[in-house]
Structure formats: structure tokens, C-alpha cells
Amino acid sequence: MFWNVCSITNKLPLIDILNSQYRTDVLCIAEHWLAATDINNLVIPGYVTADFFAREEHLHGGVLICIREGIEFIPYAKLSCFSEELVCELAAVLLPSRSTLVVTLYRSPTGNLS
């Protein structure tokens, strides 16, 4: 499931409701609005943080991939070098048992393309 949450902290109860209804294996979240230290402390019951990008210089933005507990994953670091605040914010995870690469991308409407 992909969701542009515009701040995850006030959406955690909704994530629990969606999880109880749909039992999603992968959560791809854009605009989490958290700092890296906050993501390391983030708890979404039943999920582990697999990969993320958090802004350091600008407010808001960021992407996050959470995987249901028990599902094998490998953070796909080959794409992280392409992440740039406001331009291309990426998180990527390989699911080896499914031969699947999951990528979450956010591009700010105020970012510069040149």
C-alpha cells in the first residue's frame, strides 16, 4: 500500500485500522515529516522499518518503507545515492522470496528539476 500521509504521527491510528482490514505486507509512505532519529523510534505494530529517507535541511517530506514482521527483506542501498531533498527522495527494499524490488519515491512540487 502507498500513502502520502502528510505527517505520520497523527495517522498512526488510521494505519492500525487499515492494517486490521487489509493485512498489508508492505507500507510505502511519503511525506512522513520525521527526522531520522524519530524514524528510528517509530513503532507501527506488526511492522519493521525496512528503509527510509529523511530530510536534514528542509521541513517535511521524506519516504519510508515498512515490512510486515516475518517477511524477509534486504534494504536496497544502490538507489540511496540518488536521493536529494526536494528533488528525488527514495527508499528501496528487495523482497527475495518474491523476487520483487519495492521503491517509494517522492518529488516535492517545489523542487528544482534543473
PDB file of C-alpha atoms in Angstrom:
ATOM      1  CA  MET A   1       0.000   0.000   0.000  1.00  0.00           C
ATOM      2  CA  PHE A   2       1.228   3.525  -0.829  1.00  0.00           C
ATOM      3  CA  TRP A   3       0.072   6.501   1.196  1.00  0.00           C
ATOM      4  CA  ASN A   4       1.121  10.154   1.167  1.00  0.00           C
ATOM      5  CA  VAL A   5       0.393  10.811   4.835  1.00  0.00           C
ATOM      6  CA  CYS A   6       1.438  14.473   5.250  1.00  0.00           C
ATOM      7  CA  SER A   7       2.769  13.694   8.772  1.00  0.00           C
ATOM      8  CA  ILE A   8       2.696  10.132  10.007  1.00  0.00           C
ATOM      9  CA  THR A   9       2.458  10.951  13.714  1.00  0.00           C
ATOM     10  CA  ASN A  10      -1.236  11.823  13.568  1.00  0.00           C
ATOM     11  CA  LYS A  11      -2.025   8.977  11.136  1.00  0.00           C
ATOM     12  CA  LEU A  12      -0.816   6.026  13.236  1.00  0.00           C
ATOM     13  CA  PRO A  13      -4.351   5.129  14.440  1.00  0.00           C
ATOM     14  CA  LEU A  14      -5.532   5.072  10.801  1.00  0.00           C
ATOM     15  CA  ILE A  15      -2.638   2.789   9.859  1.00  0.00           C
ATOM     16  CA  ASP A  16      -3.780   0.370  12.585  1.00  0.00           C
ATOM     17  CA  ILE A  17      -7.330   0.408  11.192  1.00  0.00           C
ATOM     18  CA  LEU A  18      -6.146  -0.177   7.617  1.00  0.00           C
ATOM     19  CA  ASN A  19      -3.852  -2.961   8.808  1.00  0.00           C
ATOM     20  CA  SER A  20      -6.700  -4.744  10.583  1.00  0.00           C
ATOM     21  CA  GLN A  21      -8.852  -4.564   7.436  1.00  0.00           C
ATOM     22  CA  TYR A  22      -6.316  -5.322   4.712  1.00  0.00           C
ATOM     23  CA  ARG A  23      -3.295  -7.044   6.352  1.00  0.00           C
ATOM     24  CA  THR A  24      -0.896  -5.246   4.031  1.00  0.00           C
ATOM     25  CA  ASP A  25       2.581  -6.780   3.756  1.00  0.00           C
ATOM     26  CA  VAL A  26       4.320  -3.584   2.613  1.00  0.00           C
ATOM     27  CA  LEU A  27       3.616   0.011   3.631  1.00  0.00           C
ATOM     28  CA  CYS A  28       5.123   2.684   1.387  1.00  0.00           C
ATOM     29  CA  ILE A  29       4.770   6.081   2.985  1.00  0.00           C
ATOM     30  CA  ALA A  30       5.561   9.505   1.526  1.00  0.00           C
ATOM     31  CA  GLU A  31       5.810  12.798   3.417  1.00  0.00           C
ATOM     32  CA  HIS A  32       6.288  11.214   6.833  1.00  0.00           C
ATOM     33  CA  TRP A  33       7.713  14.565   8.077  1.00  0.00           C
ATOM     34  CA  LEU A  34      10.082  12.870  10.555  1.00  0.00           C
ATOM     35  CA  ALA A  35      13.775  13.297  11.293  1.00  0.00           C
ATOM     36  CA  ALA A  36      15.964  10.191  11.056  1.00  0.00           C
ATOM     37  CA  THR A  37      16.115   9.919  14.855  1.00  0.00           C
ATOM     38  CA  ASP A  38      12.310   9.951  15.024  1.00  0.00           C
ATOM     39  CA  ILE A  39      12.057   7.172  12.437  1.00  0.00           C
ATOM     40  CA  ASN A  40      14.421   5.023  14.489  1.00  0.00           C
ATOM     41  CA  ASN A  41      11.928   5.374  17.375  1.00  0.00           C
ATOM     42  CA  LEU A  42       8.809   4.908  15.230  1.00  0.00           C
ATOM     43  CA  VAL A  43       6.678   1.899  16.155  1.00  0.00           C
ATOM     44  CA  ILE A  44       3.995   0.595  13.829  1.00  0.00           C
ATOM     45  CA  PRO A  45       2.692  -2.605  15.443  1.00  0.00           C
ATOM     46  CA  GLY A  46       3.300  -5.644  13.255  1.00  0.00           C
ATOM     47  CA  TYR A  47       5.853  -3.898  11.013  1.00  0.00           C
ATOM     48  CA  VAL A  48       9.570  -3.213  10.895  1.00  0.00           C
ATOM     49  CA  THR A  49      11.173  -0.186   9.294  1.00  0.00           C
ATOM     50  CA  ALA A  50      12.944  -1.524   6.210  1.00  0.00           C
ATOM     51  CA  ASP A  51      14.323   1.645   4.605  1.00  0.00           C
ATOM     52  CA  PHE A  52      13.738   5.385   4.703  1.00  0.00           C
ATOM     53  CA  PHE A  53      14.888   8.800   3.580  1.00  0.00           C
ATOM     54  CA  ALA A  54      14.549  11.736   5.970  1.00  0.00           C
ATOM     55  CA  ARG A  55      15.307  15.352   5.191  1.00  0.00           C
ATOM     56  CA  GLU A  56      18.074  17.121   7.075  1.00  0.00           C
ATOM     57  CA  GLU A  57      17.876  20.674   5.713  1.00  0.00           C
ATOM     58  CA  HIS A  58      14.210  21.233   4.789  1.00  0.00           C
ATOM     59  CA  LEU A  59      10.970  20.586   6.635  1.00  0.00           C
ATOM     60  CA  HIS A  60       8.503  17.794   5.926  1.00  0.00           C
ATOM     61  CA  GLY A  61       8.891  15.338   3.031  1.00  0.00           C
ATOM     62  CA  GLY A  62      10.691  12.020   3.331  1.00  0.00           C
ATOM     63  CA  VAL A  63       9.783   8.445   2.404  1.00  0.00           C
ATOM     64  CA  LEU A  64       9.530   5.254   4.415  1.00  0.00           C
ATOM     65  CA  ILE A  65       9.030   1.554   3.682  1.00  0.00           C
ATOM     66  CA  CYS A  66       7.741  -0.736   6.430  1.00  0.00           C
ATOM     67  CA  ILE A  67       7.527  -4.515   6.005  1.00  0.00           C
ATOM     68  CA  ARG A  68       5.251  -6.853   7.927  1.00  0.00           C
ATOM     69  CA  GLU A  69       7.152  -8.722  10.646  1.00  0.00           C
ATOM     70  CA  GLY A  70       8.339 -12.129   9.462  1.00  0.00           C
ATOM     71  CA  ILE A  71       8.811 -11.159   5.811  1.00  0.00           C
ATOM     72  CA  GLU A  72      12.433 -11.317   4.680  1.00  0.00           C
ATOM     73  CA  PHE A  73      13.782  -8.118   3.123  1.00  0.00           C
ATOM     74  CA  ILE A  74      17.075  -6.517   2.168  1.00  0.00           C
ATOM     75  CA  PRO A  75      17.467  -2.719   2.081  1.00  0.00           C
ATOM     76  CA  TYR A  76      18.431  -1.840  -1.492  1.00  0.00           C
ATOM     77  CA  ALA A  77      21.177   0.715  -0.901  1.00  0.00           C
ATOM     78  CA  LYS A  78      22.079   1.046  -4.589  1.00  0.00           C
ATOM     79  CA  LEU A  79      19.380   3.706  -5.011  1.00  0.00           C
ATOM     80  CA  SER A  80      20.052   5.773  -1.894  1.00  0.00           C
ATOM     81  CA  CYS A  81      22.813   7.746  -3.635  1.00  0.00           C
ATOM     82  CA  PHE A  82      20.140   9.226  -5.924  1.00  0.00           C
ATOM     83  CA  SER A  83      18.124  10.728  -3.056  1.00  0.00           C
ATOM     84  CA  GLU A  84      18.210  14.505  -2.859  1.00  0.00           C
ATOM     85  CA  GLU A  85      15.953  16.678  -0.730  1.00  0.00           C
ATOM     86  CA  LEU A  86      13.064  18.230  -2.668  1.00  0.00           C
ATOM     87  CA  VAL A  87      14.243  16.624  -5.930  1.00  0.00           C
ATOM     88  CA  CYS A  88      14.052  12.836  -5.582  1.00  0.00           C
ATOM     89  CA  GLU A  89      13.514  11.200  -2.188  1.00  0.00           C
ATOM     90  CA  LEU A  90      13.883   7.405  -2.392  1.00  0.00           C
ATOM     91  CA  ALA A  91      13.637   4.305  -0.240  1.00  0.00           C
ATOM     92  CA  ALA A  92      14.023   0.800  -1.679  1.00  0.00           C
ATOM     93  CA  VAL A  93      13.767  -2.754  -0.388  1.00  0.00           C
ATOM     94  CA  LEU A  94      14.326  -6.120  -2.053  1.00  0.00           C
ATOM     95  CA  LEU A  95      11.923  -8.938  -1.156  1.00  0.00           C
ATOM     96  CA  PRO A  96      13.973 -12.010  -2.159  1.00  0.00           C
ATOM     97  CA  SER A  97      11.222 -14.596  -1.606  1.00  0.00           C
ATOM     98  CA  ARG A  98       9.042 -12.706  -4.086  1.00  0.00           C
ATOM     99  CA  SER A  99      11.811 -11.578  -6.465  1.00  0.00           C
ATOM    100  CA  THR A 100      10.448  -8.061  -6.024  1.00  0.00           C
ATOM    101  CA  LEU A 101      12.064  -4.663  -5.620  1.00  0.00           C
ATOM    102  CA  VAL A 102       9.833  -2.162  -3.807  1.00  0.00           C
ATOM    103  CA  VAL A 103      10.673   1.512  -4.367  1.00  0.00           C
ATOM    104  CA  THR A 104       8.992   4.513  -2.794  1.00  0.00           C
ATOM    105  CA  LEU A 105       9.678   7.865  -4.407  1.00  0.00           C
ATOM    106  CA  TYR A 106       8.553  11.373  -3.545  1.00  0.00           C
ATOM    107  CA  ARG A 107       9.274  14.507  -5.520  1.00  0.00           C
ATOM    108  CA  SER A 108       8.338  17.814  -3.942  1.00  0.00           C
ATOM    109  CA  PRO A 109       6.307  20.161  -6.144  1.00  0.00           C
ATOM    110  CA  THR A 110       8.694  22.924  -5.034  1.00  0.00           C
ATOM    111  CA  GLY A 111      11.817  21.012  -6.070  1.00  0.00           C
ATOM    112  CA  ASN A 112      14.108  22.175  -8.848  1.00  0.00           C
ATOM    113  CA  LEU A 113      14.356  19.894 -11.882  1.00  0.00           C
ATOM    114  CA  SER A 114      17.333  21.600 -13.492  1.00  0.00           C
TER     115      SER A 114
END
